[in-house]
PDB file of C-alpha atoms in Angstrom:
ATOM      1  CA  UNK A  25       0.000   0.000   0.000  1.00 53.00           C
ATOM      2  CA  UNK A  26       1.361   3.460  -0.896  1.00 57.00           C
ATOM      3  CA  UNK A  27       2.747   5.027   2.234  1.00 91.00           C
ATOM      4  CA  UNK A  28       5.077   7.495   3.944  1.00 96.00           C
ATOM      5  CA  UNK A  29       7.453   5.843   6.391  1.00 96.00           C
ATOM      6  CA  UNK A  30       9.848   7.372   8.901  1.00 97.00           C
ATOM      7  CA  UNK A  31      12.784   5.897  10.776  1.00 96.00           C
ATOM      8  CA  UNK A  32      13.471   5.763  13.610  1.00 96.00           C
ATOM      9  CA  UNK A  33      10.100   6.118  15.321  1.00 95.00           C
ATOM     10  CA  UNK A  34      11.676   7.046  18.633  1.00 96.00           C
ATOM     11  CA  UNK A  35      15.141   8.338  19.439  1.00 97.00           C
ATOM     12  CA  UNK A  36      16.817   9.545  22.599  1.00 97.00           C
ATOM     13  CA  UNK A  37      20.153  11.267  22.196  1.00 96.00           C
ATOM     14  CA  UNK A  38      22.507  13.599  24.010  1.00 96.00           C
ATOM     15  CA  UNK A  39      23.337  17.230  23.457  1.00 97.00           C
ATOM     16  CA  UNK A  40      25.953  17.716  20.735  1.00 97.00           C
ATOM     17  CA  UNK A  41      25.315  14.452  18.914  1.00 97.00           C
ATOM     18  CA  UNK A  42      24.580  14.319  15.189  1.00 96.00           C
ATOM     19  CA  UNK A  43      21.225  12.764  14.365  1.00 96.00           C
ATOM     20  CA  UNK A  44      19.646  11.756  11.063  1.00 97.00           C
ATOM     21  CA  UNK A  45      15.944  11.148  10.588  1.00 98.00           C
ATOM     22  CA  UNK A  46      14.902   9.371   7.420  1.00 98.00           C
ATOM     23  CA  UNK A  47      11.755   9.493   5.334  1.00 98.00           C
ATOM     24  CA  UNK A  48      10.729   7.238   2.469  1.00 97.00           C
ATOM     25  CA  UNK A  49       7.585   7.299   0.379  1.00 97.00           C
ATOM     26  CA  UNK A  50       5.965   5.002  -2.144  1.00 95.00           C
ATOM     27  CA  UNK A  51       3.325   7.520  -3.259  1.00 92.00           C
ATOM     28  CA  UNK A  52       5.390   8.703  -6.231  1.00 91.00           C
ATOM     29  CA  UNK A  53       5.044  12.316  -5.097  1.00 91.00           C
ATOM     30  CA  UNK A  54       7.677  14.848  -6.126  1.00 91.00           C
ATOM     31  CA  UNK A  55       7.265  17.160  -3.155  1.00 93.00           C
ATOM     32  CA  UNK A  56       8.469  16.327   0.320  1.00 95.00           C
ATOM     33  CA  UNK A  57       8.465  18.270   3.596  1.00 96.00           C
ATOM     34  CA  UNK A  58       9.875  18.115   7.101  1.00 97.00           C
ATOM     35  CA  UNK A  59       7.919  19.557  10.044  1.00 97.00           C
ATOM     36  CA  UNK A  60       8.312  19.623  13.770  1.00 96.00           C
ATOM     37  CA  UNK A  61       5.359  19.650  16.135  1.00 95.00           C
ATOM     38  CA  UNK A  62       5.462  21.129  19.613  1.00 92.00           C
ATOM     39  CA  UNK A  63       2.584  21.477  22.096  1.00 84.00           C
ATOM     40  CA  UNK A  64       0.798  24.786  21.602  1.00 81.00           C
ATOM     41  CA  UNK A  65       2.859  25.678  18.537  1.00 84.00           C
ATOM     42  CA  UNK A  66       1.397  23.299  16.004  1.00 86.00           C
ATOM     43  CA  UNK A  67       3.257  22.143  12.916  1.00 92.00           C
ATOM     44  CA  UNK A  68       6.186  24.264  11.789  1.00 93.00           C
ATOM     45  CA  UNK A  69       7.941  23.766   8.476  1.00 94.00           C
ATOM     46  CA  UNK A  70      11.682  23.072   8.650  1.00 96.00           C
ATOM     47  CA  UNK A  71      12.611  22.318   5.017  1.00 96.00           C
ATOM     48  CA  UNK A  72      10.854  21.349   1.829  1.00 95.00           C
ATOM     49  CA  UNK A  73      11.848  19.959  -1.544  1.00 95.00           C
ATOM     50  CA  UNK A  74       9.848  20.168  -4.767  1.00 91.00           C
ATOM     51  CA  UNK A  75      12.128  17.734  -6.607  1.00 91.00           C
ATOM     52  CA  UNK A  76      15.507  16.058  -6.211  1.00 92.00           C
ATOM     53  CA  UNK A  77      17.429  19.179  -7.195  1.00 92.00           C
ATOM     54  CA  UNK A  78      15.292  21.628  -5.244  1.00 93.00           C
ATOM     55  CA  UNK A  79      15.762  22.279  -1.513  1.00 95.00           C
ATOM     56  CA  UNK A  80      14.178  25.194   0.342  1.00 94.00           C
ATOM     57  CA  UNK A  81      14.296  26.484   3.889  1.00 95.00           C
ATOM     58  CA  UNK A  82      11.117  26.678   5.893  1.00 93.00           C
ATOM     59  CA  UNK A  83      10.337  28.934   8.821  1.00 90.00           C
ATOM     60  CA  UNK A  84      12.640  27.218  11.344  1.00 95.00           C
ATOM     61  CA  UNK A  85      15.616  25.778   9.438  1.00 95.00           C
ATOM     62  CA  UNK A  86      18.402  26.918  11.797  1.00 95.00           C
ATOM     63  CA  UNK A  87      20.190  23.931  13.322  1.00 95.00           C
ATOM     64  CA  UNK A  88      18.862  21.538  10.677  1.00 97.00           C
ATOM     65  CA  UNK A  89      19.977  20.325   7.256  1.00 97.00           C
ATOM     66  CA  UNK A  90      18.384  18.027   4.687  1.00 97.00           C
ATOM     67  CA  UNK A  91      19.317  15.739   1.844  1.00 97.00           C
ATOM     68  CA  UNK A  92      17.062  14.580  -0.991  1.00 96.00           C
ATOM     69  CA  UNK A  93      18.739  11.373  -2.082  1.00 93.00           C
ATOM     70  CA  UNK A  94      16.023  10.357  -4.551  1.00 94.00           C
ATOM     71  CA  UNK A  95      12.427  11.170  -5.407  1.00 94.00           C
ATOM     72  CA  UNK A  96      11.363   8.762  -2.667  1.00 96.00           C
ATOM     73  CA  UNK A  97      13.849   9.691   0.073  1.00 97.00           C
ATOM     74  CA  UNK A  98      14.277  12.853   2.124  1.00 98.00           C
ATOM     75  CA  UNK A  99      16.488  12.939   5.222  1.00 98.00           C
ATOM     76  CA  UNK A 100      16.654  15.494   8.025  1.00 98.00           C
ATOM     77  CA  UNK A 101      19.864  15.982  10.024  1.00 98.00           C
ATOM     78  CA  UNK A 102      20.535  17.722  13.290  1.00 96.00           C
ATOM     79  CA  UNK A 103      24.236  18.511  13.110  1.00 92.00           C
ATOM     80  CA  UNK A 104      24.650  19.116  16.840  1.00 96.00           C
ATOM     81  CA  UNK A 105      21.475  18.333  18.740  1.00 96.00           C
ATOM     82  CA  UNK A 106      20.299  20.619  21.546  1.00 96.00           C
ATOM     83  CA  UNK A 107      17.524  20.068  24.116  1.00 96.00           C
ATOM     84  CA  UNK A 108      15.089  22.545  22.518  1.00 95.00           C
ATOM     85  CA  UNK A 109      15.067  20.329  19.428  1.00 97.00           C
ATOM     86  CA  UNK A 110      13.139  17.792  21.461  1.00 97.00           C
ATOM     87  CA  UNK A 111       9.895  17.434  19.489  1.00 96.00           C
ATOM     88  CA  UNK A 112       7.783  15.242  17.251  1.00 96.00           C
ATOM     89  CA  UNK A 113       9.091  15.323  13.671  1.00 98.00           C
ATOM     90  CA  UNK A 114       6.942  14.595  10.641  1.00 97.00           C
ATOM     91  CA  UNK A 115       7.711  14.012   7.007  1.00 97.00           C
ATOM     92  CA  UNK A 116       5.017  14.780   4.443  1.00 96.00           C
ATOM     93  CA  UNK A 117       4.540  14.522   0.686  1.00 94.00           C
ATOM     94  CA  UNK A 118       2.325  16.190  -1.896  1.00 90.00           C
ATOM     95  CA  UNK A 119       1.580  15.732  -5.578  1.00 85.00           C
ATOM     96  CA  UNK A 120       1.473  18.892  -7.713  1.00 76.00           C
ATOM     97  CA  UNK A 121      -0.281  17.107 -10.582  1.00 76.00           C
ATOM     98  CA  UNK A 122      -3.566  16.640  -8.717  1.00 72.00           C
ATOM     99  CA  UNK A 123      -6.311  19.282  -8.378  1.00 66.00           C
ATOM    100  CA  UNK A 124      -5.685  19.491  -4.644  1.00 66.00           C
ATOM    101  CA  UNK A 125      -2.096  20.507  -5.268  1.00 64.00           C
ATOM    102  CA  UNK A 126      -1.286  21.529  -1.728  1.00 79.00           C
ATOM    103  CA  UNK A 127      -2.802  18.593   0.124  1.00 86.00           C
ATOM    104  CA  UNK A 128      -0.089  16.854   2.094  1.00 90.00           C
ATOM    105  CA  UNK A 129       0.195  13.281   3.348  1.00 92.00           C
ATOM    106  CA  UNK A 130       2.067  12.655   6.555  1.00 95.00           C
ATOM    107  CA  UNK A 131       4.257   9.899   7.901  1.00 96.00           C
ATOM    108  CA  UNK A 132       3.796   8.436  11.403  1.00 95.00           C
ATOM    109  CA  UNK A 133       6.376  10.726  13.003  1.00 96.00           C
ATOM    110  CA  UNK A 134       9.632  10.429  14.912  1.00 97.00           C
ATOM    111  CA  UNK A 135       9.671  11.301  18.591  1.00 96.00           C
ATOM    112  CA  UNK A 136      13.082  12.822  19.320  1.00 97.00           C
ATOM    113  CA  UNK A 137      14.354  13.545  22.822  1.00 97.00           C
ATOM    114  CA  UNK A 138      17.609  15.447  23.304  1.00 97.00           C
ATOM    115  CA  UNK A 139      19.014  15.187  26.817  1.00 96.00           C
TER     116      UNK A 139
ATOM    117  CA  UNK B  21      -1.206  37.684  15.353  1.00 74.00           C
ATOM    118  CA  UNK B  22      -1.077  34.224  13.821  1.00 82.00           C
ATOM    119  CA  UNK B  23      -2.184  33.771  10.242  1.00 91.00           C
ATOM    120  CA  UNK B  24      -4.495  30.918  11.297  1.00 94.00           C
ATOM    121  CA  UNK B  25      -6.209  30.825  14.675  1.00 94.00           C
ATOM    122  CA  UNK B  26      -7.715  27.699  16.199  1.00 94.00           C
ATOM    123  CA  UNK B  27      -9.044  27.171  19.705  1.00 88.00           C
ATOM    124  CA  UNK B  28      -6.887  24.464  21.322  1.00 84.00           C
ATOM    125  CA  UNK B  29      -9.677  23.079  23.492  1.00 86.00           C
ATOM    126  CA  UNK B  30      -9.915  20.541  24.950  1.00 92.00           C
ATOM    127  CA  UNK B  31     -13.499  20.077  23.818  1.00 95.00           C
ATOM    128  CA  UNK B  32     -15.411  17.328  25.593  1.00 96.00           C
ATOM    129  CA  UNK B  33     -18.796  16.132  24.258  1.00 96.00           C
ATOM    130  CA  UNK B  34     -21.103  13.151  24.909  1.00 97.00           C
ATOM    131  CA  UNK B  35     -21.390  10.393  22.339  1.00 97.00           C
ATOM    132  CA  UNK B  36     -23.934  11.249  19.646  1.00 97.00           C
ATOM    133  CA  UNK B  37     -23.468  15.014  19.926  1.00 97.00           C
ATOM    134  CA  UNK B  38     -22.871  17.321  16.986  1.00 97.00           C
ATOM    135  CA  UNK B  39     -19.397  18.779  17.147  1.00 97.00           C
ATOM    136  CA  UNK B  40     -18.363  22.090  15.617  1.00 97.00           C
ATOM    137  CA  UNK B  41     -14.669  22.838  15.134  1.00 97.00           C
ATOM    138  CA  UNK B  42     -13.554  26.181  13.738  1.00 97.00           C
ATOM    139  CA  UNK B  43     -10.637  28.180  12.410  1.00 97.00           C
ATOM    140  CA  UNK B  44     -10.259  31.811  11.464  1.00 97.00           C
ATOM    141  CA  UNK B  45      -7.599  33.189   9.162  1.00 97.00           C
ATOM    142  CA  UNK B  46      -6.263  36.517   8.022  1.00 96.00           C
ATOM    143  CA  UNK B  47      -4.765  35.838   4.576  1.00 94.00           C
ATOM    144  CA  UNK B  48      -7.382  36.539   1.907  1.00 93.00           C
ATOM    145  CA  UNK B  49      -5.251  34.665  -0.661  1.00 92.00           C
ATOM    146  CA  UNK B  50      -6.069  31.294   0.907  1.00 93.00           C
ATOM    147  CA  UNK B  51      -8.215  29.213  -1.444  1.00 91.00           C
ATOM    148  CA  UNK B  52      -7.610  25.602  -0.417  1.00 91.00           C
ATOM    149  CA  UNK B  53      -8.816  24.431   2.974  1.00 94.00           C
ATOM    150  CA  UNK B  54      -8.156  21.137   4.674  1.00 94.00           C
ATOM    151  CA  UNK B  55      -8.971  19.359   7.891  1.00 96.00           C
ATOM    152  CA  UNK B  56      -6.608  16.795   9.335  1.00 96.00           C
ATOM    153  CA  UNK B  57      -7.271  14.369  12.172  1.00 97.00           C
ATOM    154  CA  UNK B  58      -4.388  13.362  14.426  1.00 96.00           C
ATOM    155  CA  UNK B  59      -4.642  10.556  16.918  1.00 95.00           C
ATOM    156  CA  UNK B  60      -2.250  10.547  19.852  1.00 90.00           C
ATOM    157  CA  UNK B  61       1.304   9.628  18.809  1.00 85.00           C
ATOM    158  CA  UNK B  62       0.288   9.352  15.136  1.00 90.00           C
ATOM    159  CA  UNK B  63       0.769  11.481  12.039  1.00 93.00           C
ATOM    160  CA  UNK B  64      -1.994  13.824  10.810  1.00 95.00           C
ATOM    161  CA  UNK B  65      -4.325  12.177   8.295  1.00 94.00           C
ATOM    162  CA  UNK B  66      -6.316  14.115   5.725  1.00 93.00           C
ATOM    163  CA  UNK B  67      -9.992  14.167   6.586  1.00 94.00           C
ATOM    164  CA  UNK B  68     -11.581  16.751   4.302  1.00 92.00           C
ATOM    165  CA  UNK B  69     -10.466  19.032   1.492  1.00 89.00           C
ATOM    166  CA  UNK B  70     -12.398  21.967   0.036  1.00 90.00           C
ATOM    167  CA  UNK B  71     -11.693  24.603  -2.532  1.00 87.00           C
ATOM    168  CA  UNK B  72     -12.954  28.177  -2.108  1.00 85.00           C
ATOM    169  CA  UNK B  73     -16.280  28.837  -0.370  1.00 84.00           C
ATOM    170  CA  UNK B  74     -19.127  26.439   0.231  1.00 86.00           C
ATOM    171  CA  UNK B  75     -19.887  23.144   1.919  1.00 91.00           C
ATOM    172  CA  UNK B  76     -18.600  19.633   1.405  1.00 93.00           C
ATOM    173  CA  UNK B  77     -20.056  16.548   3.022  1.00 95.00           C
ATOM    174  CA  UNK B  78     -18.483  13.145   3.550  1.00 94.00           C
ATOM    175  CA  UNK B  79     -20.447  10.756   5.721  1.00 96.00           C
ATOM    176  CA  UNK B  80     -20.738  12.213   9.210  1.00 97.00           C
ATOM    177  CA  UNK B  81     -18.344  15.058   8.383  1.00 97.00           C
ATOM    178  CA  UNK B  82     -19.189  18.415   6.799  1.00 97.00           C
ATOM    179  CA  UNK B  83     -16.618  21.065   5.967  1.00 96.00           C
ATOM    180  CA  UNK B  84     -17.792  24.622   5.535  1.00 96.00           C
ATOM    181  CA  UNK B  85     -15.850  27.602   4.209  1.00 95.00           C
ATOM    182  CA  UNK B  86     -16.941  31.250   4.449  1.00 94.00           C
ATOM    183  CA  UNK B  87     -14.281  33.276   2.682  1.00 93.00           C
ATOM    184  CA  UNK B  88     -16.087  36.573   3.256  1.00 93.00           C
ATOM    185  CA  UNK B  89     -15.699  36.054   7.011  1.00 94.00           C
ATOM    186  CA  UNK B  90     -12.374  34.196   6.735  1.00 95.00           C
ATOM    187  CA  UNK B  91     -13.886  31.387   8.775  1.00 95.00           C
ATOM    188  CA  UNK B  92     -13.914  27.631   8.248  1.00 97.00           C
ATOM    189  CA  UNK B  93     -15.731  24.927  10.163  1.00 97.00           C
ATOM    190  CA  UNK B  94     -15.814  21.164  10.481  1.00 97.00           C
ATOM    191  CA  UNK B  95     -19.021  19.573  11.737  1.00 97.00           C
ATOM    192  CA  UNK B  96     -19.129  16.020  13.030  1.00 97.00           C
ATOM    193  CA  UNK B  97     -22.580  14.459  13.356  1.00 97.00           C
ATOM    194  CA  UNK B  98     -23.369  11.553  15.672  1.00 97.00           C
ATOM    195  CA  UNK B  99     -19.936  11.806  17.246  1.00 97.00           C
ATOM    196  CA  UNK B 100     -18.282   8.571  18.376  1.00 97.00           C
ATOM    197  CA  UNK B 101     -15.537   7.833  20.917  1.00 96.00           C
ATOM    198  CA  UNK B 102     -13.350   6.921  17.933  1.00 96.00           C
ATOM    199  CA  UNK B 103     -13.576  10.580  16.851  1.00 97.00           C
ATOM    200  CA  UNK B 104     -11.515  11.545  19.909  1.00 97.00           C
ATOM    201  CA  UNK B 105      -8.397  13.130  18.427  1.00 97.00           C
ATOM    202  CA  UNK B 106      -6.802  16.467  17.652  1.00 96.00           C
ATOM    203  CA  UNK B 107      -8.218  18.211  14.597  1.00 97.00           C
ATOM    204  CA  UNK B 108      -5.949  20.503  12.615  1.00 96.00           C
ATOM    205  CA  UNK B 109      -7.122  22.981  10.017  1.00 96.00           C
ATOM    206  CA  UNK B 110      -4.752  23.828   7.171  1.00 95.00           C
ATOM    207  CA  UNK B 111      -4.942  26.178   4.235  1.00 93.00           C
ATOM    208  CA  UNK B 112      -2.982  27.488   1.276  1.00 90.00           C
ATOM    209  CA  UNK B 113      -3.162  29.955  -1.568  1.00 88.00           C
ATOM    210  CA  UNK B 114      -2.698  27.158  -4.091  1.00 80.00           C
ATOM    211  CA  UNK B 115      -0.211  26.861  -6.914  1.00 72.00           C
ATOM    212  CA  UNK B 116       2.277  24.910  -4.873  1.00 70.00           C
ATOM    213  CA  UNK B 117       2.302  27.240  -1.930  1.00 70.00           C
ATOM    214  CA  UNK B 118       3.008  25.872   1.510  1.00 83.00           C
ATOM    215  CA  UNK B 119       0.286  24.861   3.918  1.00 89.00           C
ATOM    216  CA  UNK B 120      -0.385  27.014   6.960  1.00 92.00           C
ATOM    217  CA  UNK B 121      -1.692  25.020   9.897  1.00 93.00           C
ATOM    218  CA  UNK B 122      -3.769  25.875  12.910  1.00 94.00           C
ATOM    219  CA  UNK B 123      -2.443  24.618  16.230  1.00 93.00           C
ATOM    220  CA  UNK B 124      -5.194  22.014  16.519  1.00 94.00           C
ATOM    221  CA  UNK B 125      -8.289  21.444  18.681  1.00 95.00           C
ATOM    222  CA  UNK B 126      -8.296  18.454  20.999  1.00 95.00           C
ATOM    223  CA  UNK B 127     -11.656  16.653  20.965  1.00 97.00           C
ATOM    224  CA  UNK B 128     -12.819  14.015  23.409  1.00 97.00           C
ATOM    225  CA  UNK B 129     -16.077  12.137  22.820  1.00 97.00           C
ATOM    226  CA  UNK B 130     -17.233  10.444  25.987  1.00 95.00           C
ATOM    227  CA  UNK B 131     -19.494   7.417  26.381  1.00 90.00           C
TER     228      UNK B 131
END
């Protein structure tokens, strides 16, 4: 079944460590997104990619980097994790060829804790 | 002021009640409106999608958009305990623009 998957689902790490979160999708969508979700703040966009050669910063990109390895894969890295990066992270995809061009489909999330 | 405002709740209703969830927004360019449902420790799932003003019905769910008032609503009829979740509104101007999300309303439907 077409899906958006994220690994790992849970991760506990220490301040200063480098962390990579991975996202894969079988929907065939060109567009992929990384969000973080914090209580009371909702979903905030970190980075987005409209195709393999296109990477764009979102509203809170500081402290994060991304890599779009293929149409189906989009990774988020925290170069040196800090405690205020503790959050729920979601990957999402969208398909610009459909009438609902901005509708996004989300993965199950990664719960990251930085000690 | 946030571009999209949504009451965080929590909203607690008895089973069978009609639920009304709402969002207001300030950007008149928004044309595409979505509702997502998010269960605890899960990713948001698309529930309803509407374009421009008007109503859209899907089973027990009705999405309503009033662009003149910059106000959107989601109605849930005959609410069930399985409807207990956080409901997020989202909207965009279209043409590949990013989604802007509300912070979500937590709903609890009690037996």
